[in-house]
């Protein structure tokens, strides 16, 4: 196994991202968030945006999974080869990209993109998929890692309130490459269960690094609670 991937085995990767328009959508803020989760024991960081990646890379030596969300189409996670090359140049150790069956904006196949990224940069590639068939295809296309990131975020994949642990289990059992559980992992129990089911590592984002969503969860719970006597 690749030494970098070996350091992530059985451990937590924290996704440090903020949505457009939010107060925390700032590269230096995300750098500070990354440093904070590193202090808490995160084994790796996942982040998006070139400047965020540059600042996090300069601050931390942890494995960095990088992506670039761009465009308004269905495929927007590192959508083209050029995006992937820029992500690698910004310091990502692992380039994460859309690994679904949907057409890529630059017309390249997933296999072409993966091969070229590895040839030009020597970096590993993580394919974010939404279904079992996509996971199998991504591994066959040469992806070094497959993530369940997009399960429930494509029109044809199943979405539940929590992570797609069934998909994690199936892919972990059947694929020859490591599978990373990602997407709606909101509790420590869910993260531990993903590892028990065979995940190589677990990515947690919102539940750790997104105070707006966490606040909404608590607000909604209190609104639904019975009123005090």
mmCIF file with all atom_site columns, C-alpha atoms in Angstrom:
data_model
loop_
_atom_site.group_PDB
_atom_site.id
_atom_site.type_symbol
_atom_site.label_atom_id
_atom_site.label_alt_id
_atom_site.label_comp_id
_atom_site.label_asym_id
_atom_site.label_entity_id
_atom_site.label_seq_id
_atom_site.pdbx_PDB_ins_code
_atom_site.Cartn_x
_atom_site.Cartn_y
_atom_site.Cartn_z
_atom_site.occupancy
_atom_site.B_iso_or_equiv
_atom_site.pdbx_formal_charge
_atom_site.auth_seq_id
_atom_site.auth_comp_id
_atom_site.auth_asym_id
_atom_site.auth_atom_id
_atom_site.pdbx_PDB_model_num
ATOM 1   C CA . UNK A 1 1   ? 0.000   0.000  0.000   1.00 0.00 ? 1   UNK A CA 1
ATOM 2   C CA . UNK A 1 2   ? 1.113   3.536  -0.702  1.00 0.00 ? 2   UNK A CA 1
ATOM 3   C CA . UNK A 1 3   ? 2.826   4.921  2.441   1.00 0.00 ? 3   UNK A CA 1
ATOM 4   C CA . UNK A 1 4   ? 0.663   8.051  2.428   1.00 0.00 ? 4   UNK A CA 1
ATOM 5   C CA . UNK A 1 5   ? -2.524  5.992  2.386   1.00 0.00 ? 5   UNK A CA 1
ATOM 6   C CA . UNK A 1 6   ? -1.122  3.745  5.094   1.00 0.00 ? 6   UNK A CA 1
ATOM 7   C CA . UNK A 1 7   ? -0.919  6.733  7.455   1.00 0.00 ? 7   UNK A CA 1
ATOM 8   C CA . UNK A 1 8   ? -4.680  7.256  7.057   1.00 0.00 ? 8   UNK A CA 1
ATOM 9   C CA . UNK A 1 9   ? -5.702  3.662  7.728   1.00 0.00 ? 9   UNK A CA 1
ATOM 10  C CA . UNK A 1 10  ? -8.347  3.465  10.432  1.00 0.00 ? 10  UNK A CA 1
ATOM 11  C CA . UNK A 1 11  ? -8.202  7.165  11.114  1.00 0.00 ? 11  UNK A CA 1
ATOM 12  C CA . UNK A 1 12  ? -10.107 10.422 10.747  1.00 0.00 ? 12  UNK A CA 1
ATOM 13  C CA . UNK A 1 13  ? -9.782  12.937 7.928   1.00 0.00 ? 13  UNK A CA 1
ATOM 14  C CA . UNK A 1 14  ? -11.504 16.261 8.528   1.00 0.00 ? 14  UNK A CA 1
ATOM 15  C CA . UNK A 1 15  ? -13.027 18.239 5.683   1.00 0.00 ? 15  UNK A CA 1
ATOM 16  C CA . UNK A 1 16  ? -12.379 21.940 6.200   1.00 0.00 ? 16  UNK A CA 1
ATOM 17  C CA . UNK A 1 17  ? -14.737 23.747 3.846   1.00 0.00 ? 17  UNK A CA 1
ATOM 18  C CA . UNK A 1 18  ? -17.255 26.581 3.999   1.00 0.00 ? 18  UNK A CA 1
ATOM 19  C CA . UNK A 1 19  ? -20.084 27.358 1.630   1.00 0.00 ? 19  UNK A CA 1
ATOM 20  C CA . UNK A 1 20  ? -20.120 30.470 -0.610  1.00 0.00 ? 20  UNK A CA 1
ATOM 21  C CA . UNK A 1 21  ? -21.362 33.578 1.128   1.00 0.00 ? 21  UNK A CA 1
ATOM 22  C CA . UNK A 1 22  ? -20.665 32.356 4.648   1.00 0.00 ? 22  UNK A CA 1
ATOM 23  C CA . UNK A 1 23  ? -18.512 34.286 7.133   1.00 0.00 ? 23  UNK A CA 1
ATOM 24  C CA . UNK A 1 24  ? -16.033 31.405 7.312   1.00 0.00 ? 24  UNK A CA 1
ATOM 25  C CA . UNK A 1 25  ? -15.528 31.279 3.537   1.00 0.00 ? 25  UNK A CA 1
ATOM 26  C CA . UNK A 1 26  ? -12.011 32.635 3.770   1.00 0.00 ? 26  UNK A CA 1
ATOM 27  C CA . UNK A 1 27  ? -8.715  30.832 3.072   1.00 0.00 ? 27  UNK A CA 1
ATOM 28  C CA . UNK A 1 28  ? -7.026  31.973 6.259   1.00 0.00 ? 28  UNK A CA 1
ATOM 29  C CA . UNK A 1 29  ? -10.046 30.947 8.322   1.00 0.00 ? 29  UNK A CA 1
ATOM 30  C CA . UNK A 1 30  ? -9.945  27.498 6.768   1.00 0.00 ? 30  UNK A CA 1
ATOM 31  C CA . UNK A 1 31  ? -6.240  27.304 7.509   1.00 0.00 ? 31  UNK A CA 1
ATOM 32  C CA . UNK A 1 32  ? -6.981  28.010 11.153  1.00 0.00 ? 32  UNK A CA 1
ATOM 33  C CA . UNK A 1 33  ? -9.752  25.420 11.177  1.00 0.00 ? 33  UNK A CA 1
ATOM 34  C CA . UNK A 1 34  ? -7.348  22.882 9.708   1.00 0.00 ? 34  UNK A CA 1
ATOM 35  C CA . UNK A 1 35  ? -4.779  23.661 12.391  1.00 0.00 ? 35  UNK A CA 1
ATOM 36  C CA . UNK A 1 36  ? -7.462  23.287 15.065  1.00 0.00 ? 36  UNK A CA 1
ATOM 37  C CA . UNK A 1 37  ? -8.579  19.846 13.897  1.00 0.00 ? 37  UNK A CA 1
ATOM 38  C CA . UNK A 1 38  ? -4.959  18.769 13.526  1.00 0.00 ? 38  UNK A CA 1
ATOM 39  C CA . UNK A 1 39  ? -4.481  19.662 17.192  1.00 0.00 ? 39  UNK A CA 1
ATOM 40  C CA . UNK A 1 40  ? -7.448  17.406 17.943  1.00 0.00 ? 40  UNK A CA 1
ATOM 41  C CA . UNK A 1 41  ? -5.864  14.410 16.266  1.00 0.00 ? 41  UNK A CA 1
ATOM 42  C CA . UNK A 1 42  ? -7.027  14.497 12.649  1.00 0.00 ? 42  UNK A CA 1
ATOM 43  C CA . UNK A 1 43  ? -4.817  12.275 10.514  1.00 0.00 ? 43  UNK A CA 1
ATOM 44  C CA . UNK A 1 44  ? -5.503  14.227 7.335   1.00 0.00 ? 44  UNK A CA 1
ATOM 45  C CA . UNK A 1 45  ? -7.302  17.232 5.905   1.00 0.00 ? 45  UNK A CA 1
ATOM 46  C CA . UNK A 1 46  ? -9.672  17.536 2.961   1.00 0.00 ? 46  UNK A CA 1
ATOM 47  C CA . UNK A 1 47  ? -10.095 21.049 1.591   1.00 0.00 ? 47  UNK A CA 1
ATOM 48  C CA . UNK A 1 48  ? -11.248 22.870 -1.508  1.00 0.00 ? 48  UNK A CA 1
ATOM 49  C CA . UNK A 1 49  ? -10.079 25.913 -3.389  1.00 0.00 ? 49  UNK A CA 1
ATOM 50  C CA . UNK A 1 50  ? -6.568  26.709 -4.509  1.00 0.00 ? 50  UNK A CA 1
ATOM 51  C CA . UNK A 1 51  ? -5.762  29.395 -1.971  1.00 0.00 ? 51  UNK A CA 1
ATOM 52  C CA . UNK A 1 52  ? -7.193  27.319 0.891   1.00 0.00 ? 52  UNK A CA 1
ATOM 53  C CA . UNK A 1 53  ? -4.975  24.450 -0.196  1.00 0.00 ? 53  UNK A CA 1
ATOM 54  C CA . UNK A 1 54  ? -1.871  26.623 -0.441  1.00 0.00 ? 54  UNK A CA 1
ATOM 55  C CA . UNK A 1 55  ? -2.332  28.045 3.041   1.00 0.00 ? 55  UNK A CA 1
ATOM 56  C CA . UNK A 1 56  ? -3.136  24.705 4.644   1.00 0.00 ? 56  UNK A CA 1
ATOM 57  C CA . UNK A 1 57  ? -0.169  23.097 2.898   1.00 0.00 ? 57  UNK A CA 1
ATOM 58  C CA . UNK A 1 58  ? 2.144   25.806 4.209   1.00 0.00 ? 58  UNK A CA 1
ATOM 59  C CA . UNK A 1 59  ? 0.859   25.362 7.759   1.00 0.00 ? 59  UNK A CA 1
ATOM 60  C CA . UNK A 1 60  ? 0.575   21.578 8.096   1.00 0.00 ? 60  UNK A CA 1
ATOM 61  C CA . UNK A 1 61  ? 2.465   18.445 7.095   1.00 0.00 ? 61  UNK A CA 1
ATOM 62  C CA . UNK A 1 62  ? -0.597  16.185 7.332   1.00 0.00 ? 62  UNK A CA 1
ATOM 63  C CA . UNK A 1 63  ? -1.815  14.355 4.213   1.00 0.00 ? 63  UNK A CA 1
ATOM 64  C CA . UNK A 1 64  ? -3.927  16.822 2.234   1.00 0.00 ? 64  UNK A CA 1
ATOM 65  C CA . UNK A 1 65  ? -6.823  15.738 0.026   1.00 0.00 ? 65  UNK A CA 1
ATOM 66  C CA . UNK A 1 66  ? -7.511  18.634 -2.325  1.00 0.00 ? 66  UNK A CA 1
ATOM 67  C CA . UNK A 1 67  ? -10.302 19.536 -4.686  1.00 0.00 ? 67  UNK A CA 1
ATOM 68  C CA . UNK A 1 68  ? -11.647 22.523 -6.529  1.00 0.00 ? 68  UNK A CA 1
ATOM 69  C CA . UNK A 1 69  ? -15.394 23.091 -6.704  1.00 0.00 ? 69  UNK A CA 1
ATOM 70  C CA . UNK A 1 70  ? -16.096 25.034 -9.867  1.00 0.00 ? 70  UNK A CA 1
ATOM 71  C CA . UNK A 1 71  ? -18.898 25.499 -12.375 1.00 0.00 ? 71  UNK A CA 1
ATOM 72  C CA . UNK A 1 72  ? -22.657 25.173 -12.302 1.00 0.00 ? 72  UNK A CA 1
ATOM 73  C CA . UNK A 1 73  ? -23.008 21.801 -13.993 1.00 0.00 ? 73  UNK A CA 1
ATOM 74  C CA . UNK A 1 74  ? -23.595 18.368 -12.521 1.00 0.00 ? 74  UNK A CA 1
ATOM 75  C CA . UNK A 1 75  ? -19.864 17.688 -12.361 1.00 0.00 ? 75  UNK A CA 1
ATOM 76  C CA . UNK A 1 76  ? -18.247 20.430 -10.277 1.00 0.00 ? 76  UNK A CA 1
ATOM 77  C CA . UNK A 1 77  ? -15.781 18.675 -7.958  1.00 0.00 ? 77  UNK A CA 1
ATOM 78  C CA . UNK A 1 78  ? -12.450 19.165 -9.751  1.00 0.00 ? 78  UNK A CA 1
ATOM 79  C CA . UNK A 1 79  ? -14.397 18.918 -13.013 1.00 0.00 ? 79  UNK A CA 1
ATOM 80  C CA . UNK A 1 80  ? -11.584 18.948 -15.582 1.00 0.00 ? 80  UNK A CA 1
ATOM 81  C CA . UNK A 1 81  ? -8.008  17.827 -15.995 1.00 0.00 ? 81  UNK A CA 1
ATOM 82  C CA . UNK A 1 82  ? -6.795  21.419 -15.729 1.00 0.00 ? 82  UNK A CA 1
ATOM 83  C CA . UNK A 1 83  ? -8.573  21.799 -12.399 1.00 0.00 ? 83  UNK A CA 1
ATOM 84  C CA . UNK A 1 84  ? -6.928  18.604 -11.180 1.00 0.00 ? 84  UNK A CA 1
ATOM 85  C CA . UNK A 1 85  ? -3.459  19.761 -12.208 1.00 0.00 ? 85  UNK A CA 1
ATOM 86  C CA . UNK A 1 86  ? -3.964  23.080 -10.427 1.00 0.00 ? 86  UNK A CA 1
ATOM 87  C CA . UNK A 1 87  ? -5.087  21.263 -7.273  1.00 0.00 ? 87  UNK A CA 1
ATOM 88  C CA . UNK A 1 88  ? -1.905  19.190 -7.348  1.00 0.00 ? 88  UNK A CA 1
ATOM 89  C CA . UNK A 1 89  ? 0.202   22.312 -7.884  1.00 0.00 ? 89  UNK A CA 1
ATOM 90  C CA . UNK A 1 90  ? -1.459  23.957 -4.873  1.00 0.00 ? 90  UNK A CA 1
ATOM 91  C CA . UNK A 1 91  ? -0.028  21.265 -2.631  1.00 0.00 ? 91  UNK A CA 1
ATOM 92  C CA . UNK A 1 92  ? -2.571  18.451 -2.464  1.00 0.00 ? 92  UNK A CA 1
ATOM 93  C CA . UNK A 1 93  ? -1.115  15.002 -1.853  1.00 0.00 ? 93  UNK A CA 1
ATOM 94  C CA . UNK A 1 94  ? -4.316  13.393 -3.103  1.00 0.00 ? 94  UNK A CA 1
ATOM 95  C CA . UNK A 1 95  ? -6.390  15.011 -5.849  1.00 0.00 ? 95  UNK A CA 1
ATOM 96  C CA . UNK A 1 96  ? -10.095 14.405 -5.290  1.00 0.00 ? 96  UNK A CA 1
ATOM 97  C CA . UNK A 1 97  ? -12.385 14.597 -8.290  1.00 0.00 ? 97  UNK A CA 1
ATOM 98  C CA . UNK A 1 98  ? -15.851 13.629 -9.439  1.00 0.00 ? 98  UNK A CA 1
ATOM 99  C CA . UNK A 1 99  ? -15.767 9.914  -10.162 1.00 0.00 ? 99  UNK A CA 1
ATOM 100 C CA . UNK A 1 100 ? -19.375 9.480  -11.220 1.00 0.00 ? 100 UNK A CA 1
ATOM 101 C CA . UNK A 1 101 ? -20.554 8.195  -14.578 1.00 0.00 ? 101 UNK A CA 1
ATOM 102 C CA . UNK A 1 102 ? -21.634 11.665 -15.681 1.00 0.00 ? 102 UNK A CA 1
ATOM 103 C CA . UNK A 1 103 ? -19.812 13.349 -18.594 1.00 0.00 ? 103 UNK A CA 1
ATOM 104 C CA . UNK A 1 104 ? -16.895 15.532 -17.586 1.00 0.00 ? 104 UNK A CA 1
ATOM 105 C CA . UNK A 1 105 ? -16.947 19.135 -18.902 1.00 0.00 ? 105 UNK A CA 1
ATOM 106 C CA . UNK A 1 106 ? -13.684 18.743 -20.819 1.00 0.00 ? 106 UNK A CA 1
ATOM 107 C CA . UNK A 1 107 ? -14.841 15.570 -22.567 1.00 0.00 ? 107 UNK A CA 1
ATOM 108 C CA . UNK A 1 108 ? -12.119 13.393 -21.054 1.00 0.00 ? 108 UNK A CA 1
ATOM 109 C CA . UNK A 1 109 ? -12.918 10.056 -19.525 1.00 0.00 ? 109 UNK A CA 1
ATOM 110 C CA . UNK A 1 110 ? -12.227 9.414  -15.864 1.00 0.00 ? 110 UNK A CA 1
ATOM 111 C CA . UNK A 1 111 ? -9.456  6.986  -16.827 1.00 0.00 ? 111 UNK A CA 1
ATOM 112 C CA . UNK A 1 112 ? -7.784  9.598  -19.040 1.00 0.00 ? 112 UNK A CA 1
ATOM 113 C CA . UNK A 1 113 ? -7.931  12.175 -16.270 1.00 0.00 ? 113 UNK A CA 1
ATOM 114 C CA . UNK A 1 114 ? -6.587  9.838  -13.599 1.00 0.00 ? 114 UNK A CA 1
ATOM 115 C CA . UNK A 1 115 ? -3.752  8.637  -15.813 1.00 0.00 ? 115 UNK A CA 1
ATOM 116 C CA . UNK A 1 116 ? -2.694  12.134 -16.824 1.00 0.00 ? 116 UNK A CA 1
ATOM 117 C CA . UNK A 1 117 ? -2.762  13.486 -13.276 1.00 0.00 ? 117 UNK A CA 1
ATOM 118 C CA . UNK A 1 118 ? -0.538  10.664 -12.100 1.00 0.00 ? 118 UNK A CA 1
ATOM 119 C CA . UNK A 1 119 ? 1.824   10.971 -15.060 1.00 0.00 ? 119 UNK A CA 1
ATOM 120 C CA . UNK A 1 120 ? 2.239   14.744 -14.785 1.00 0.00 ? 120 UNK A CA 1
ATOM 121 C CA . UNK A 1 121 ? 2.220   15.198 -11.020 1.00 0.00 ? 121 UNK A CA 1
ATOM 122 C CA . UNK A 1 122 ? 2.866   11.852 -9.356  1.00 0.00 ? 122 UNK A CA 1
ATOM 123 C CA . UNK A 1 123 ? -0.039  12.555 -6.987  1.00 0.00 ? 123 UNK A CA 1
ATOM 124 C CA . UNK A 1 124 ? -2.656  10.057 -5.911  1.00 0.00 ? 124 UNK A CA 1
ATOM 125 C CA . UNK A 1 125 ? -6.235  10.395 -7.150  1.00 0.00 ? 125 UNK A CA 1
ATOM 126 C CA . UNK A 1 126 ? -9.416  9.975  -5.107  1.00 0.00 ? 126 UNK A CA 1
ATOM 127 C CA . UNK A 1 127 ? -12.626 9.363  -7.039  1.00 0.00 ? 127 UNK A CA 1
ATOM 128 C CA . UNK A 1 128 ? -15.809 10.624 -5.370  1.00 0.00 ? 128 UNK A CA 1
ATOM 129 C CA . UNK A 1 129 ? -18.660 8.303  -6.392  1.00 0.00 ? 129 UNK A CA 1
ATOM 130 C CA . UNK A 1 130 ? -22.345 7.879  -5.656  1.00 0.00 ? 130 UNK A CA 1
ATOM 131 C CA . UNK A 1 131 ? -23.103 4.223  -6.472  1.00 0.00 ? 131 UNK A CA 1
ATOM 132 C CA . UNK A 1 132 ? -21.561 0.774  -6.352  1.00 0.00 ? 132 UNK A CA 1
ATOM 133 C CA . UNK A 1 133 ? -21.146 0.595  -10.135 1.00 0.00 ? 133 UNK A CA 1
ATOM 134 C CA . UNK A 1 134 ? -19.385 3.951  -10.162 1.00 0.00 ? 134 UNK A CA 1
ATOM 135 C CA . UNK A 1 135 ? -17.038 2.769  -7.443  1.00 0.00 ? 135 UNK A CA 1
ATOM 136 C CA . UNK A 1 136 ? -16.115 -0.336 -9.420  1.00 0.00 ? 136 UNK A CA 1
ATOM 137 C CA . UNK A 1 137 ? -15.619 1.727  -12.575 1.00 0.00 ? 137 UNK A CA 1
ATOM 138 C CA . UNK A 1 138 ? -13.461 4.268  -10.726 1.00 0.00 ? 138 UNK A CA 1
ATOM 139 C CA . UNK A 1 139 ? -11.160 1.557  -9.408  1.00 0.00 ? 139 UNK A CA 1
ATOM 140 C CA . UNK A 1 140 ? -10.917 0.082  -12.894 1.00 0.00 ? 140 UNK A CA 1
ATOM 141 C CA . UNK A 1 141 ? -10.108 3.566  -14.218 1.00 0.00 ? 141 UNK A CA 1
ATOM 142 C CA . UNK A 1 142 ? -7.050  3.664  -11.992 1.00 0.00 ? 142 UNK A CA 1
ATOM 143 C CA . UNK A 1 143 ? -8.207  5.704  -9.004  1.00 0.00 ? 143 UNK A CA 1
ATOM 144 C CA . UNK A 1 144 ? -5.980  5.138  -5.975  1.00 0.00 ? 144 UNK A CA 1
ATOM 145 C CA . UNK A 1 145 ? -8.837  5.710  -3.535  1.00 0.00 ? 145 UNK A CA 1
ATOM 146 C CA . UNK A 1 146 ? -12.613 5.629  -3.872  1.00 0.00 ? 146 UNK A CA 1
ATOM 147 C CA . UNK A 1 147 ? -14.834 7.795  -1.674  1.00 0.00 ? 147 UNK A CA 1
ATOM 148 C CA . UNK A 1 148 ? -18.568 7.447  -1.075  1.00 0.00 ? 148 UNK A CA 1
ATOM 149 C CA . UNK A 1 149 ? -18.754 11.248 -1.016  1.00 0.00 ? 149 UNK A CA 1
ATOM 150 C CA . UNK A 1 150 ? -21.470 11.713 -3.623  1.00 0.00 ? 150 UNK A CA 1
ATOM 151 C CA . UNK A 1 151 ? -23.924 9.024  -2.519  1.00 0.00 ? 151 UNK A CA 1
ATOM 152 C CA . UNK A 1 152 ? -27.254 10.820 -2.254  1.00 0.00 ? 152 UNK A CA 1
ATOM 153 C CA . UNK A 1 153 ? -26.011 13.811 -4.233  1.00 0.00 ? 153 UNK A CA 1
ATOM 154 C CA . UNK A 1 154 ? -26.757 12.507 -7.710  1.00 0.00 ? 154 UNK A CA 1
ATOM 155 C CA . UNK A 1 155 ? -30.313 12.155 -9.033  1.00 0.00 ? 155 UNK A CA 1
ATOM 156 C CA . UNK A 1 156 ? -29.978 8.378  -9.252  1.00 0.00 ? 156 UNK A CA 1
ATOM 157 C CA . UNK A 1 157 ? -28.377 7.574  -5.901  1.00 0.00 ? 157 UNK A CA 1
ATOM 158 C CA . UNK A 1 158 ? -30.133 6.852  -2.622  1.00 0.00 ? 158 UNK A CA 1
ATOM 159 C CA . UNK A 1 159 ? -29.993 9.489  0.103   1.00 0.00 ? 159 UNK A CA 1
ATOM 160 C CA . UNK A 1 160 ? -30.728 8.900  3.739   1.00 0.00 ? 160 UNK A CA 1
ATOM 161 C CA . UNK A 1 161 ? -30.277 11.053 6.839   1.00 0.00 ? 161 UNK A CA 1
ATOM 162 C CA . UNK A 1 162 ? -26.883 9.515  7.571   1.00 0.00 ? 162 UNK A CA 1
ATOM 163 C CA . UNK A 1 163 ? -23.945 8.031  5.656   1.00 0.00 ? 163 UNK A CA 1
ATOM 164 C CA . UNK A 1 164 ? -24.505 5.332  3.068   1.00 0.00 ? 164 UNK A CA 1
ATOM 165 C CA . UNK A 1 165 ? -22.993 2.547  5.143   1.00 0.00 ? 165 UNK A CA 1
ATOM 166 C CA . UNK A 1 166 ? -24.351 -0.127 2.813   1.00 0.00 ? 166 UNK A CA 1
ATOM 167 C CA . UNK A 1 167 ? -22.316 1.363  -0.019  1.00 0.00 ? 167 UNK A CA 1
ATOM 168 C CA . UNK A 1 168 ? -19.274 1.640  2.244   1.00 0.00 ? 168 UNK A CA 1
ATOM 169 C CA . UNK A 1 169 ? -19.549 -2.048 3.119   1.00 0.00 ? 169 UNK A CA 1
ATOM 170 C CA . UNK A 1 170 ? -20.044 -3.254 -0.447  1.00 0.00 ? 170 UNK A CA 1
ATOM 171 C CA . UNK A 1 171 ? -17.230 -1.226 -1.948  1.00 0.00 ? 171 UNK A CA 1
ATOM 172 C CA . UNK A 1 172 ? -14.845 -1.987 0.906   1.00 0.00 ? 172 UNK A CA 1
ATOM 173 C CA . UNK A 1 173 ? -15.441 -5.703 0.396   1.00 0.00 ? 173 UNK A CA 1
ATOM 174 C CA . UNK A 1 174 ? -15.196 -5.741 -3.379  1.00 0.00 ? 174 UNK A CA 1
ATOM 175 C CA . UNK A 1 175 ? -12.674 -3.107 -4.451  1.00 0.00 ? 175 UNK A CA 1
ATOM 176 C CA . UNK A 1 176 ? -8.918  -3.670 -4.682  1.00 0.00 ? 176 UNK A CA 1
ATOM 177 C CA . UNK A 1 177 ? -8.258  -0.074 -3.582  1.00 0.00 ? 177 UNK A CA 1
ATOM 178 C CA . UNK A 1 178 ? -8.975  1.669  -0.254  1.00 0.00 ? 178 UNK A CA 1
ATOM 179 C CA . UNK A 1 179 ? -12.478 3.029  0.278   1.00 0.00 ? 179 UNK A CA 1
ATOM 180 C CA . UNK A 1 180 ? -13.009 6.200  2.280   1.00 0.00 ? 180 UNK A CA 1
ATOM 181 C CA . UNK A 1 181 ? -16.386 6.737  3.919   1.00 0.00 ? 181 UNK A CA 1
ATOM 182 C CA . UNK A 1 182 ? -17.612 10.277 3.396   1.00 0.00 ? 182 UNK A CA 1
ATOM 183 C CA . UNK A 1 183 ? -20.924 12.071 3.310   1.00 0.00 ? 183 UNK A CA 1
ATOM 184 C CA . UNK A 1 184 ? -23.342 12.819 6.186   1.00 0.00 ? 184 UNK A CA 1
ATOM 185 C CA . UNK A 1 185 ? -21.185 11.230 8.881   1.00 0.00 ? 185 UNK A CA 1
ATOM 186 C CA . UNK A 1 186 ? -22.654 13.138 11.802  1.00 0.00 ? 186 UNK A CA 1
ATOM 187 C CA . UNK A 1 187 ? -21.837 11.034 14.858  1.00 0.00 ? 187 UNK A CA 1
ATOM 188 C CA . UNK A 1 188 ? -18.904 9.189  16.369  1.00 0.00 ? 188 UNK A CA 1
ATOM 189 C CA . UNK A 1 189 ? -20.946 5.994  16.199  1.00 0.00 ? 189 UNK A CA 1
ATOM 190 C CA . UNK A 1 190 ? -21.433 6.332  12.455  1.00 0.00 ? 190 UNK A CA 1
ATOM 191 C CA . UNK A 1 191 ? -17.714 6.931  11.951  1.00 0.00 ? 191 UNK A CA 1
ATOM 192 C CA . UNK A 1 192 ? -16.789 3.872  13.998  1.00 0.00 ? 192 UNK A CA 1
ATOM 193 C CA . UNK A 1 193 ? -19.341 1.738  12.160  1.00 0.00 ? 193 UNK A CA 1
ATOM 194 C CA . UNK A 1 194 ? -17.887 2.775  8.812   1.00 0.00 ? 194 UNK A CA 1
ATOM 195 C CA . UNK A 1 195 ? -14.500 1.452  9.915   1.00 0.00 ? 195 UNK A CA 1
ATOM 196 C CA . UNK A 1 196 ? -16.073 -1.749 11.212  1.00 0.00 ? 196 UNK A CA 1
ATOM 197 C CA . UNK A 1 197 ? -17.651 -2.257 7.801   1.00 0.00 ? 197 UNK A CA 1
ATOM 198 C CA . UNK A 1 198 ? -14.259 -2.027 6.107   1.00 0.00 ? 198 UNK A CA 1
ATOM 199 C CA . UNK A 1 199 ? -13.654 1.639  5.323   1.00 0.00 ? 199 UNK A CA 1
ATOM 200 C CA . UNK A 1 200 ? -9.988  2.532  5.113   1.00 0.00 ? 200 UNK A CA 1
ATOM 201 C CA . UNK A 1 201 ? -10.637 5.924  6.704   1.00 0.00 ? 201 UNK A CA 1
ATOM 202 C CA . UNK A 1 202 ? -13.514 8.269  7.447   1.00 0.00 ? 202 UNK A CA 1
ATOM 203 C CA . UNK A 1 203 ? -13.971 11.869 6.323   1.00 0.00 ? 203 UNK A CA 1
ATOM 204 C CA . UNK A 1 204 ? -16.089 14.093 8.566   1.00 0.00 ? 204 UNK A CA 1
ATOM 205 C CA . UNK A 1 205 ? -16.831 17.661 7.607   1.00 0.00 ? 205 UNK A CA 1
ATOM 206 C CA . UNK A 1 206 ? -20.043 19.387 8.602   1.00 0.00 ? 206 UNK A CA 1
ATOM 207 C CA . UNK A 1 207 ? -20.319 17.815 12.051  1.00 0.00 ? 207 UNK A CA 1
ATOM 208 C CA . UNK A 1 208 ? -16.901 19.199 12.999  1.00 0.00 ? 208 UNK A CA 1
ATOM 209 C CA . UNK A 1 209 ? -16.203 22.279 10.911  1.00 0.00 ? 209 UNK A CA 1
ATOM 210 C CA . UNK A 1 210 ? -19.555 23.847 10.006  1.00 0.00 ? 210 UNK A CA 1
ATOM 211 C CA . UNK A 1 211 ? -21.028 25.783 12.933  1.00 0.00 ? 211 UNK A CA 1
ATOM 212 C CA . UNK A 1 212 ? -23.973 27.072 10.912  1.00 0.00 ? 212 UNK A CA 1
ATOM 213 C CA . UNK A 1 213 ? -25.264 23.541 10.262  1.00 0.00 ? 213 UNK A CA 1
ATOM 214 C CA . UNK A 1 214 ? -24.518 22.337 13.784  1.00 0.00 ? 214 UNK A CA 1
ATOM 215 C CA . UNK A 1 215 ? -26.404 25.315 15.206  1.00 0.00 ? 215 UNK A CA 1
ATOM 216 C CA . UNK A 1 216 ? -29.368 24.533 12.959  1.00 0.00 ? 216 UNK A CA 1
ATOM 217 C CA . UNK A 1 217 ? -29.442 20.955 14.250  1.00 0.00 ? 217 UNK A CA 1
ATOM 218 C CA . UNK A 1 218 ? -29.655 22.130 17.846  1.00 0.00 ? 218 UNK A CA 1
ATOM 219 C CA . UNK A 1 219 ? -32.141 24.885 17.014  1.00 0.00 ? 219 UNK A CA 1
ATOM 220 C CA . UNK A 1 220 ? -34.443 22.453 15.223  1.00 0.00 ? 220 UNK A CA 1
ATOM 221 C CA . UNK A 1 221 ? -34.221 19.962 18.091  1.00 0.00 ? 221 UNK A CA 1
ATOM 222 C CA . UNK A 1 222 ? -35.241 22.594 20.616  1.00 0.00 ? 222 UNK A CA 1
ATOM 223 C CA . UNK A 1 223 ? -38.081 23.799 18.431  1.00 0.00 ? 223 UNK A CA 1
ATOM 224 C CA . UNK A 1 224 ? -39.417 20.236 18.260  1.00 0.00 ? 224 UNK A CA 1
ATOM 225 C CA . UNK A 1 225 ? -39.034 19.650 21.988  1.00 0.00 ? 225 UNK A CA 1
ATOM 226 C CA . UNK A 1 226 ? -42.119 19.926 24.207  1.00 0.00 ? 226 UNK A CA 1
ATOM 227 C CA . UNK A 1 227 ? -42.473 23.349 25.859  1.00 0.00 ? 227 UNK A CA 1
ATOM 228 C CA . UNK A 1 228 ? -41.438 23.688 29.503  1.00 0.00 ? 228 UNK A CA 1
ATOM 229 C CA . UNK A 1 229 ? -44.163 23.445 32.093  1.00 0.00 ? 229 UNK A CA 1
#
